[in-house]
């Protein structure tokens, strides 16, 4: 490190943590990072003036601009361009993997950016560490991408730029700065790094990414990346010397929220407490607490209340800011993926606000956040109404969950007590949150009423969030039947369907046939399954023979045709014919999904993203993210818009663009169908209506679709609505089918079509009152029959047995009669045998008969055995049956004896 050496830095070992560091200060004994060194900047900032976060961001960006870096606008916080992470956790995420692997050029080189980042791993520490941890923070990144043919800069300049910003721009004494040596790894890459510390605060990490992991071995990369992370909030904090990082980051938002909560927060208390607690991640020790409280003239309880309230307000600020950013980018709270993390933040915030007694001010705080941050991030202002609406819906859902949750916790607590325990286990806590959305503090409150305790793990939310942080890798379930060594041998299959999607017949040469079943051609017009579009089917014609193509799959660059029928010889020329009716229907449906997503966005808002799609021949489906059920009105509006798009006959263009160019031109909405691989992206552009990265086949212009009809809408999970629709002739067919049903119904009802609804309502009304009448009559009949049967009953011990046979009765009538008998005479036992195709047995026992030992269920079981069947039930009612009708007489004769046995046993 010549720069450090030339400037009088020497390499030493920390006396406390034993790590190596560089410093100019010969008296320094430690690495300069906490906990080895206390924070000395509080009330005593080392900079020549104070900077707000936005001012600090500016100084940082301008400093690097002066040093030939191009300033890049921040990327979204939702990493739509990647399928391995949901959220941007560092500025380098914007450039992984394509730029860092040297596959596409960076947007500028070198570049500088201040990137909002989200990290859920420290969620439980937010607030408690007074600003050292935040879920949402800005990472200042200065990046240089070194290529073998062009070196930009490496360690020397990286450290120099950093040091000059600190000393020349901010006026920090060089002796205050130390650089700690470390080794960084992440995202499959690694390299040495320096961690810069000033006055006990680690403010930046300077990483020299130069290795790649192959297995567990480090391999040097030809592409080396300078990956620096300047913690902007920490830099602002350092310059302000404020009691906590939240003071520096949130400025008057913090004061306003404290006022809103109408609570006394004594600044002196916070400052003294934070000073001690900030030495490490842990809370102040009991002995220290006592000391601080005494100095402040407070009791420990008074002091702790102030501190806790303050920490809750800080957490609220952090979470609501994170929410604004996530929701503004179209994430809908749900139980899945990024939506889950949004929900987690909402519920935690709601809980904190409730404790502070200001849960009704949730939206005011969010409004303040939007006003505050949209000075630098204008999209927030633009999305304000959608954010508030989503929060409103989500909060209502949560309130309902809480009501249900209280009962659930009560039940669980009682179960735990009956099993002799008095604590709800932690696994149950995680489940209660994950499946029922109950935060542990709420569980604790409800459980306490039942005198059951719980132990909340310190990293509870980190544990919960971790389960949802990494996308599950969707495994490509392609049936690969070609040996790998062969695959590498073939040239890439030419995709004729991209050159001309209307090509239905073509000639090609057979490159290989595997197992008489899988054909590889030099070129093909058969679309291989992908992007939710099914593969084509059709025929291969050769030597006067025809063989069916039943499936087509891509394996890397090779397309595999699965055939059914005779196999062609290798090297001959074949003719391919695709099933055109199927293909054109798939094309219409595919373009329709693009039109529909454009319409959904216009009707529902920017948060309506595609979350899945499947294009089929008869009908297709499109899943969209939305926080409520679609109303009839919204569905109609979406249909109307698709109709306009079709009648406007908009051309559908397809073309390839380099990834960076495509993102620059069309933004991240491109990735409707998820992240797509490759350095070049295929763009499907439907005029100004919709632009997507898509590999499917499409019609030339929207007019060819003819019509889109939404057949039905389903909610497949909380936060996702499924639209099932048909296009073109298939849509017409569905409309005709419905129309036919409608006119058939009108005919049945003997009424004109316009009157069907009215006629149906009249009929159901009439049916209702007829049913009521019928029931009254049946009750009357049952009453009369019960009376007459009881008169003829067979006295057994002190019970009365009735055995009768019925035909053509239904269950309701039998139950009505049997219950009536049991009620009229509590000593009665009635056995009703229903004879149809088989024998069914119903047994009813009155209260007193049960007291005497009769058991209807057991009787039913024994009687059923006689007709060679089974049965059972409760003491007052049992049922069963069997196949052997000829045994009915035998059963009837045995019934009194069986009953007698029950009675005697007692
Ligand atoms: Zn140390
Ligand atoms: Zn598509």
CSV table of C-alpha atoms in Angstrom, one decimal, residues 180-431:
chain,number,residue,atom,x,y,z
A,180,UNK,CA,-8.5,-2.2,9.4
A,181,UNK,CA,-7.5,-5.2,7.2
A,182,UNK,CA,-10.0,-7.9,6.5
A,183,UNK,CA,-11.2,-10.3,3.8
A,184,UNK,CA,-14.6,-10.0,2.2
A,185,UNK,CA,-16.7,-12.6,0.4
A,186,UNK,CA,-20.2,-12.6,-0.9
A,187,UNK,CA,-22.3,-13.5,-3.9
A,188,UNK,CA,-19.7,-16.0,-5.1
A,189,UNK,CA,-16.9,-13.4,-5.2
A,190,UNK,CA,-14.2,-12.5,-2.7
A,191,UNK,CA,-11.2,-10.3,-2.1
A,192,UNK,CA,-9.2,-8.4,0.5
A,193,UNK,CA,-10.7,-5.3,2.0
A,194,UNK,CA,-10.0,-2.3,4.2
A,195,UNK,CA,-12.5,-1.1,6.8
A,196,UNK,CA,-12.2,2.6,7.5
A,197,UNK,CA,-12.9,3.8,11.0
A,198,UNK,CA,-13.1,7.3,12.5
A,199,UNK,CA,-13.6,8.1,16.2
A,200,UNK,CA,-14.8,4.5,16.8
A,201,UNK,CA,-17.3,4.4,14.0
A,202,UNK,CA,-16.8,2.2,11.0
A,203,UNK,CA,-17.8,4.3,8.0
A,204,UNK,CA,-16.7,2.5,4.8
A,205,UNK,CA,-15.6,-0.8,3.4
A,206,UNK,CA,-13.2,-0.8,0.5
A,207,UNK,CA,-13.3,-4.1,-1.2
A,208,UNK,CA,-11.0,-5.3,-3.9
A,209,UNK,CA,-13.0,-8.0,-5.6
A,210,UNK,CA,-10.6,-10.2,-7.4
A,211,UNK,CA,-11.5,-13.8,-6.7
A,212,UNK,CA,-14.4,-16.1,-7.6
A,213,UNK,CA,-15.4,-19.2,-5.7
A,214,UNK,CA,-15.2,-22.5,-7.7
A,215,UNK,CA,-16.4,-25.0,-5.1
A,216,UNK,CA,-14.6,-23.9,-2.0
A,217,UNK,CA,-11.5,-22.8,-3.9
A,218,UNK,CA,-10.6,-19.2,-4.7
A,219,UNK,CA,-9.8,-18.5,-8.3
A,220,UNK,CA,-8.3,-15.2,-9.5
A,221,UNK,CA,-10.6,-13.4,-12.0
A,222,UNK,CA,-9.4,-11.6,-15.1
A,223,UNK,CA,-12.0,-8.9,-14.2
A,224,UNK,CA,-11.2,-7.1,-11.0
A,225,UNK,CA,-13.8,-4.8,-9.4
A,226,UNK,CA,-13.3,-2.0,-6.9
A,227,UNK,CA,-16.3,-2.3,-4.7
A,228,UNK,CA,-16.5,0.4,-2.1
A,229,UNK,CA,-19.4,1.0,0.3
A,230,UNK,CA,-19.6,4.3,2.1
A,231,UNK,CA,-22.3,4.2,4.7
A,232,UNK,CA,-23.9,7.6,4.0
A,233,UNK,CA,-26.0,7.7,7.2
A,234,UNK,CA,-22.9,7.0,9.2
A,235,UNK,CA,-20.9,9.7,7.5
A,236,UNK,CA,-23.7,12.2,8.2
A,237,UNK,CA,-23.9,11.0,11.8
A,238,UNK,CA,-20.1,11.4,12.2
A,239,UNK,CA,-20.3,15.0,10.9
A,240,UNK,CA,-23.2,15.9,13.2
A,241,UNK,CA,-22.0,14.2,16.3
A,242,UNK,CA,-25.6,13.7,17.3
A,243,UNK,CA,-26.7,11.4,20.1
A,244,UNK,CA,-27.8,8.7,17.6
A,245,UNK,CA,-27.7,7.8,13.9
A,246,UNK,CA,-31.5,8.4,13.7
A,247,UNK,CA,-31.0,12.1,14.7
A,248,UNK,CA,-28.6,12.5,11.8
A,249,UNK,CA,-30.7,10.6,9.3
A,250,UNK,CA,-34.2,11.7,10.0
A,251,UNK,CA,-33.7,15.2,11.3
A,252,UNK,CA,-37.0,16.9,12.0
A,253,UNK,CA,-38.9,13.8,11.1
A,254,UNK,CA,-37.7,12.3,14.4
A,255,UNK,CA,-38.8,15.4,16.4
A,256,UNK,CA,-42.2,15.5,14.6
A,257,UNK,CA,-42.9,11.8,15.4
A,258,UNK,CA,-42.0,12.3,19.1
A,259,UNK,CA,-44.4,15.2,19.2
A,260,UNK,CA,-47.0,13.2,17.4
A,261,UNK,CA,-46.7,10.5,20.0
A,262,UNK,CA,-47.1,13.2,22.7
A,263,UNK,CA,-44.4,11.6,24.9
A,264,UNK,CA,-41.7,13.1,27.0
A,265,UNK,CA,-38.4,12.1,25.7
A,266,UNK,CA,-35.6,13.7,27.6
A,267,UNK,CA,-32.7,14.3,25.2
A,268,UNK,CA,-30.2,14.2,28.0
A,269,UNK,CA,-31.4,10.7,29.0
A,270,UNK,CA,-31.0,9.4,25.4
A,271,UNK,CA,-27.6,11.0,25.0
A,272,UNK,CA,-26.2,9.6,28.2
A,273,UNK,CA,-27.7,6.2,27.7
A,274,UNK,CA,-26.7,5.9,24.0
A,275,UNK,CA,-23.1,6.9,24.8
A,276,UNK,CA,-22.8,3.8,27.0
A,277,UNK,CA,-24.9,1.5,24.9
A,278,UNK,CA,-23.1,2.4,21.7
A,279,UNK,CA,-19.8,1.0,22.8
A,280,UNK,CA,-21.1,-2.4,21.6
A,281,UNK,CA,-24.2,-4.0,20.2
A,282,UNK,CA,-25.5,-4.9,23.7
A,283,UNK,CA,-27.6,-2.8,26.0
A,284,UNK,CA,-26.0,-0.9,28.9
A,285,UNK,CA,-25.1,-3.1,31.9
A,286,UNK,CA,-27.3,-3.0,35.0
A,287,UNK,CA,-24.6,-1.2,37.0
A,288,UNK,CA,-24.2,1.4,34.3
A,289,UNK,CA,-27.9,1.9,34.1
A,290,UNK,CA,-28.1,2.6,37.7
A,291,UNK,CA,-25.3,5.1,37.4
A,292,UNK,CA,-26.9,6.9,34.4
A,293,UNK,CA,-30.3,7.0,36.1
A,294,UNK,CA,-28.7,8.5,39.3
A,295,UNK,CA,-26.9,11.1,37.3
A,296,UNK,CA,-30.1,12.1,35.6
A,297,UNK,CA,-32.1,12.1,38.8
A,298,UNK,CA,-34.4,9.4,37.5
A,299,UNK,CA,-35.4,5.9,38.6
A,300,UNK,CA,-34.2,3.1,36.4
A,301,UNK,CA,-37.8,2.4,35.3
A,302,UNK,CA,-38.3,6.1,34.3
A,303,UNK,CA,-35.1,6.1,32.3
A,304,UNK,CA,-35.9,2.7,30.6
A,305,UNK,CA,-39.3,3.9,29.6
A,306,UNK,CA,-37.8,6.9,27.9
A,307,UNK,CA,-35.2,4.8,26.2
A,308,UNK,CA,-37.7,2.2,25.0
A,309,UNK,CA,-40.2,4.7,23.7
A,310,UNK,CA,-37.4,6.4,21.8
A,311,UNK,CA,-36.2,3.2,20.3
A,312,UNK,CA,-39.7,2.3,19.2
A,313,UNK,CA,-40.0,5.7,17.4
A,314,UNK,CA,-36.7,5.1,15.7
A,315,UNK,CA,-37.8,1.6,14.6
A,316,UNK,CA,-41.0,3.0,13.3
A,317,UNK,CA,-39.1,5.6,11.2
A,318,UNK,CA,-36.8,3.1,9.7
A,319,UNK,CA,-39.6,0.6,8.9
A,320,UNK,CA,-42.0,3.2,7.4
A,321,UNK,CA,-39.2,4.6,5.2
A,322,UNK,CA,-38.4,1.1,4.0
A,323,UNK,CA,-42.1,0.5,3.4
A,324,UNK,CA,-42.4,3.6,1.3
A,325,UNK,CA,-39.6,2.5,-0.9
A,326,UNK,CA,-40.7,-1.1,-1.3
A,327,UNK,CA,-44.4,-0.2,-2.0
A,328,UNK,CA,-43.5,2.6,-4.4
A,329,UNK,CA,-41.8,-0.1,-6.6
A,330,UNK,CA,-45.0,-2.1,-6.9
A,331,UNK,CA,-44.6,-4.7,-4.2
A,332,UNK,CA,-47.9,-5.9,-2.8
A,333,UNK,CA,-47.9,-7.2,0.8
A,334,UNK,CA,-48.6,-11.0,0.8
A,335,UNK,CA,-47.3,-14.2,2.4
A,336,UNK,CA,-44.8,-14.7,-0.4
A,337,UNK,CA,-41.4,-13.4,-1.5
A,338,UNK,CA,-40.9,-9.6,-1.3
A,339,UNK,CA,-44.5,-9.2,-0.3
A,340,UNK,CA,-43.8,-11.1,2.8
A,341,UNK,CA,-41.1,-8.7,3.9
A,342,UNK,CA,-43.4,-5.8,3.3
A,343,UNK,CA,-46.1,-7.4,5.5
A,344,UNK,CA,-43.5,-8.1,8.2
A,345,UNK,CA,-42.6,-4.4,8.3
A,346,UNK,CA,-46.2,-3.3,8.4
A,347,UNK,CA,-47.1,-5.6,11.2
A,348,UNK,CA,-44.1,-4.7,13.3
A,349,UNK,CA,-44.7,-1.0,12.8
A,350,UNK,CA,-48.4,-1.3,13.6
A,351,UNK,CA,-47.4,-3.1,16.8
A,352,UNK,CA,-44.9,-0.4,17.9
A,353,UNK,CA,-47.3,2.4,17.1
A,354,UNK,CA,-50.0,0.6,19.2
A,355,UNK,CA,-47.7,0.4,22.2
A,356,UNK,CA,-46.9,4.1,21.7
A,357,UNK,CA,-50.7,4.7,21.5
A,358,UNK,CA,-50.5,6.3,18.0
A,359,UNK,CA,-51.5,3.5,15.7
A,360,UNK,CA,-54.1,5.9,14.1
A,361,UNK,CA,-51.2,8.1,13.0
A,362,UNK,CA,-49.6,5.4,10.9
A,363,UNK,CA,-50.5,7.2,7.6
A,364,UNK,CA,-49.5,10.6,8.9
A,365,UNK,CA,-46.0,9.3,9.6
A,366,UNK,CA,-45.9,7.7,6.1
A,367,UNK,CA,-47.1,11.0,4.6
A,368,UNK,CA,-44.3,12.8,6.4
A,369,UNK,CA,-41.8,10.3,5.1
A,370,UNK,CA,-42.9,10.6,1.6
A,371,UNK,CA,-42.7,14.4,1.8
A,372,UNK,CA,-39.3,14.2,3.3
A,373,UNK,CA,-37.7,11.7,1.0
A,374,UNK,CA,-39.3,12.6,-2.3
A,375,UNK,CA,-37.0,15.7,-2.4
A,376,UNK,CA,-34.4,13.1,-3.5
A,377,UNK,CA,-36.6,10.2,-4.7
A,378,UNK,CA,-39.4,11.7,-6.7
A,379,UNK,CA,-41.2,8.4,-7.5
A,380,UNK,CA,-42.3,8.3,-3.8
A,381,UNK,CA,-44.5,11.4,-4.3
A,382,UNK,CA,-45.9,10.0,-7.5
A,383,UNK,CA,-46.9,6.7,-5.8
A,384,UNK,CA,-48.2,8.3,-2.6
A,385,UNK,CA,-51.9,7.4,-3.1
A,386,UNK,CA,-51.2,3.8,-4.0
A,387,UNK,CA,-48.9,3.4,-0.9
A,388,UNK,CA,-51.5,4.8,1.5
A,389,UNK,CA,-54.3,2.7,-0.1
A,390,UNK,CA,-52.2,-0.5,0.2
A,391,UNK,CA,-51.3,0.3,3.8
A,392,UNK,CA,-55.0,0.9,4.6
A,393,UNK,CA,-56.1,-2.4,3.2
A,394,UNK,CA,-53.2,-4.3,4.9
A,395,UNK,CA,-53.9,-2.7,8.2
A,396,UNK,CA,-57.5,-3.8,8.1
A,397,UNK,CA,-56.4,-7.3,7.3
A,398,UNK,CA,-54.0,-7.2,10.3
A,399,UNK,CA,-56.7,-6.1,12.7
A,400,UNK,CA,-58.9,-9.0,11.6
A,401,UNK,CA,-55.9,-11.3,12.1
A,402,UNK,CA,-55.4,-9.9,15.6
A,403,UNK,CA,-59.0,-10.6,16.6
A,404,UNK,CA,-58.8,-14.2,15.4
A,405,UNK,CA,-55.3,-14.5,16.9
A,406,UNK,CA,-56.3,-13.7,20.4
A,407,UNK,CA,-58.7,-16.7,20.4
A,408,UNK,CA,-56.0,-18.9,18.9
A,409,UNK,CA,-53.4,-18.0,21.5
A,410,UNK,CA,-56.0,-18.6,24.3
A,411,UNK,CA,-56.6,-22.1,22.9
A,412,UNK,CA,-53.0,-22.9,22.5
A,413,UNK,CA,-52.2,-21.6,26.0
A,414,UNK,CA,-54.9,-23.8,27.5
A,415,UNK,CA,-53.6,-26.8,25.6
A,416,UNK,CA,-50.1,-26.1,26.9
A,417,UNK,CA,-51.4,-25.9,30.5
A,418,UNK,CA,-53.3,-29.1,30.3
A,419,UNK,CA,-50.2,-30.9,29.1
A,420,UNK,CA,-48.5,-29.7,32.3
A,421,UNK,CA,-46.3,-27.0,30.7
A,422,UNK,CA,-46.4,-23.3,31.2
A,423,UNK,CA,-44.4,-21.9,28.3
A,424,UNK,CA,-45.2,-21.6,24.6
A,425,UNK,CA,-42.2,-23.1,22.7
A,426,UNK,CA,-40.2,-20.9,20.3
A,427,UNK,CA,-41.0,-23.1,17.2
A,428,UNK,CA,-44.6,-22.4,17.9
A,429,UNK,CA,-43.9,-18.7,18.1
A,430,UNK,CA,-42.3,-18.7,14.6
A,431,UNK,CA,-45.3,-20.7,13.3
